[in-house]
Amino acid sequence: MKLGRFQNSAGEIRVGQLVDAFTVADLSAAGITSITELLEDGDRIQRVEVLTGVPTVQLSEVKLLTPVEQQEVWAAGVTYLRSKKARMEESDFSANAYDQVYEAPRPEIFFKSLPDKVVHPGEPVGIRADSKWNVPEPELTLVINSAKEMVGVSIGNDMSSRDIEGENLLYLPQAKVYDRSCAVGPWIVVGASEEEIRQWTIGVEIGRGGQSVFSGETSIDNIKRSFSELLDYLGRSQSFPHGAMLLTGTGVVPDDDFTLAEKDVVSIHISGIGTLENTVILV
Ligand code: DO4
Ligand code: MG
């Protein structure tokens, strides 16, 4: 089941269930007005499945929104071997830290975005004006409720400035957290197990002036740590009254001579979820 949010032609924000490639069911017409509240309900799947007569809308007539409502967005890093290698190559200064965190019991987890700063599908993500080396990071995103149970998965983009990150590890928050540095959506898939999700692929394609300038793909199963291990560390000594999202790290890194440019189009695809597409602007 794929849940999301959309803005209808009257400008109203609605909760939706994807019906097929062209149609979304307006769950708000059946009284479901918050994804967060639905994800709190242990009977969430059945609650949607028993609904009858829910009106549907053409996807072409709505604007899809991020499913993030009030959830904090966090991110894990160096969870794929490809990410560890790329970070070690980008920085002599920090290489040892990346090497160690890949093997260490405690994963790298950092705060990524306030909920109201998350970029909607179709809106621009940002590259920093003071950075010369910027990349998207396509990441499977775990969705948890206030009980810290994994209740779904979505698609995230952990936009990153590699020159700032590579200069000094202490600059990581500046490389990762700035205007328009995080996009999530459009759908949350509920009801899929970790075993099933690990059979999916994640990929990114970057378009420039109508041409593809980078594409890459990997298997979700290349994530080194289990989802429960990542969520265990995220939830230690902190509570999430509205739930949270956890981007799980990137396993697709463009070659070192690649940097994003204004007007690029970033399309992130996860086989079991769909596509998150954003253009790029300078911020
Ligand atoms: O510490 C660097 C960031 C790692 C990251 O964001 C990733 O591996 O996806
Ligand atoms: Mg990342």
PDB file of N, CA, C and O in Angstrom, residues 17 30 38 66 84 90 92 100 109 125 146 164 168 171 175 188 221 234 261 268:
ATOM      1  N   GLN A  17      -4.052   7.566  -1.292  1.00  0.00           N
ATOM      2  CA  GLN A  17      -3.508   6.221  -1.520  1.00  0.00           C
ATOM      3  C   GLN A  17      -3.370   6.035  -3.025  1.00  0.00           C
ATOM      4  O   GLN A  17      -4.348   6.234  -3.767  1.00  0.00           O
ATOM      5  N   ALA A  30     -12.592  10.388   3.265  1.00  0.00           N
ATOM      6  CA  ALA A  30     -13.106   9.326   4.156  1.00  0.00           C
ATOM      7  C   ALA A  30     -12.644   9.569   5.594  1.00  0.00           C
ATOM      8  O   ALA A  30     -12.676   8.647   6.422  1.00  0.00           O
ATOM      9  N   LEU A  38      -2.481   8.156  10.995  1.00  0.00           N
ATOM     10  CA  LEU A  38      -2.747   6.832  10.426  1.00  0.00           C
ATOM     11  C   LEU A  38      -1.623   5.858  10.783  1.00  0.00           C
ATOM     12  O   LEU A  38      -1.875   4.699  11.124  1.00  0.00           O
ATOM     13  N   THR A  66       5.457  16.157  -0.129  1.00  0.00           N
ATOM     14  CA  THR A  66       6.212  15.222   0.700  1.00  0.00           C
ATOM     15  C   THR A  66       5.269  14.614   1.750  1.00  0.00           C
ATOM     16  O   THR A  66       4.389  15.312   2.278  1.00  0.00           O
ATOM     17  N   LYS A  84      31.749   4.432   2.054  1.00  0.00           N
ATOM     18  CA  LYS A  84      32.996   4.481   2.840  1.00  0.00           C
ATOM     19  C   LYS A  84      34.173   4.804   1.914  1.00  0.00           C
ATOM     20  O   LYS A  84      34.990   5.680   2.197  1.00  0.00           O
ATOM     21  N   GLU A  90      37.800  11.219  -0.749  1.00  0.00           N
ATOM     22  CA  GLU A  90      37.599  12.671  -0.840  1.00  0.00           C
ATOM     23  C   GLU A  90      38.393  13.406   0.236  1.00  0.00           C
ATOM     24  O   GLU A  90      38.575  14.617   0.154  1.00  0.00           O
ATOM     25  N   ASP A  92      41.815  13.028   2.986  1.00  0.00           N
ATOM     26  CA  ASP A  92      42.877  12.418   3.805  1.00  0.00           C
ATOM     27  C   ASP A  92      42.605  12.708   5.274  1.00  0.00           C
ATOM     28  O   ASP A  92      42.806  11.872   6.148  1.00  0.00           O
ATOM     29  N   GLN A 100      36.724   3.755  10.327  1.00  0.00           N
ATOM     30  CA  GLN A 100      36.357   3.202  11.644  1.00  0.00           C
ATOM     31  C   GLN A 100      34.850   3.101  11.832  1.00  0.00           C
ATOM     32  O   GLN A 100      34.347   2.120  12.367  1.00  0.00           O
ATOM     33  N   ILE A 109      24.976   8.649  12.649  1.00  0.00           N
ATOM     34  CA  ILE A 109      23.601   9.152  12.481  1.00  0.00           C
ATOM     35  C   ILE A 109      23.635  10.647  12.750  1.00  0.00           C
ATOM     36  O   ILE A 109      24.228  11.091  13.738  1.00  0.00           O
ATOM     37  N   VAL A 125      15.671  21.156  -5.232  1.00  0.00           N
ATOM     38  CA  VAL A 125      16.634  20.968  -4.143  1.00  0.00           C
ATOM     39  C   VAL A 125      17.781  21.959  -4.377  1.00  0.00           C
ATOM     40  O   VAL A 125      17.929  22.497  -5.471  1.00  0.00           O
ATOM     41  N   SER A 146       5.516   7.001  16.700  1.00  0.00           N
ATOM     42  CA  SER A 146       5.990   7.490  18.012  1.00  0.00           C
ATOM     43  C   SER A 146       6.460   6.350  18.913  1.00  0.00           C
ATOM     44  O   SER A 146       7.216   6.570  19.853  1.00  0.00           O
ATOM     45  N   ILE A 164      33.042  20.585   1.163  1.00  0.00           N
ATOM     46  CA  ILE A 164      32.939  21.086   2.544  1.00  0.00           C
ATOM     47  C   ILE A 164      33.098  19.929   3.534  1.00  0.00           C
ATOM     48  O   ILE A 164      33.858  19.993   4.490  1.00  0.00           O
ATOM     49  N   ASN A 168      36.919  18.987   6.341  1.00  0.00           N
ATOM     50  CA  ASN A 168      37.047  18.740   7.781  1.00  0.00           C
ATOM     51  C   ASN A 168      35.753  18.101   8.260  1.00  0.00           C
ATOM     52  O   ASN A 168      34.665  18.634   7.992  1.00  0.00           O
ATOM     53  N   TYR A 171      32.860  20.007   9.646  1.00  0.00           N
ATOM     54  CA  TYR A 171      31.998  20.805   8.766  1.00  0.00           C
ATOM     55  C   TYR A 171      30.793  20.012   8.249  1.00  0.00           C
ATOM     56  O   TYR A 171      30.032  20.513   7.427  1.00  0.00           O
ATOM     57  N   ALA A 175      27.826  20.814   5.359  1.00  0.00           N
ATOM     58  CA  ALA A 175      27.782  20.096   4.080  1.00  0.00           C
ATOM     59  C   ALA A 175      26.420  19.456   3.844  1.00  0.00           C
ATOM     60  O   ALA A 175      26.039  19.167   2.707  1.00  0.00           O
ATOM     61  N   ILE A 188       4.899   6.743   0.785  1.00  0.00           N
ATOM     62  CA  ILE A 188       5.351   5.841   1.852  1.00  0.00           C
ATOM     63  C   ILE A 188       4.718   4.484   1.554  1.00  0.00           C
ATOM     64  O   ILE A 188       3.488   4.379   1.446  1.00  0.00           O
ATOM     65  N   ASP A 221      20.085  -4.299  -0.610  1.00  0.00           N
ATOM     66  CA  ASP A 221      20.699  -5.327   0.239  1.00  0.00           C
ATOM     67  C   ASP A 221      22.175  -5.031   0.533  1.00  0.00           C
ATOM     68  O   ASP A 221      22.775  -5.674   1.395  1.00  0.00           O
ATOM     69  N   LEU A 234      19.068   5.270  16.466  1.00  0.00           N
ATOM     70  CA  LEU A 234      18.341   6.541  16.307  1.00  0.00           C
ATOM     71  C   LEU A 234      17.475   6.829  17.533  1.00  0.00           C
ATOM     72  O   LEU A 234      17.387   7.957  17.996  1.00  0.00           O
ATOM     73  N   ALA A 261      24.800  20.896 -11.268  1.00  0.00           N
ATOM     74  CA  ALA A 261      24.711  22.279 -11.744  1.00  0.00           C
ATOM     75  C   ALA A 261      23.260  22.734 -11.629  1.00  0.00           C
ATOM     76  O   ALA A 261      22.342  21.907 -11.579  1.00  0.00           O
ATOM     77  N   ILE A 268      15.378   9.995  -8.477  1.00  0.00           N
ATOM     78  CA  ILE A 268      15.774   8.856  -7.638  1.00  0.00           C
ATOM     79  C   ILE A 268      14.661   7.823  -7.713  1.00  0.00           C
ATOM     80  O   ILE A 268      13.483   8.141  -7.512  1.00  0.00           O
TER      81      ILE A 268
END
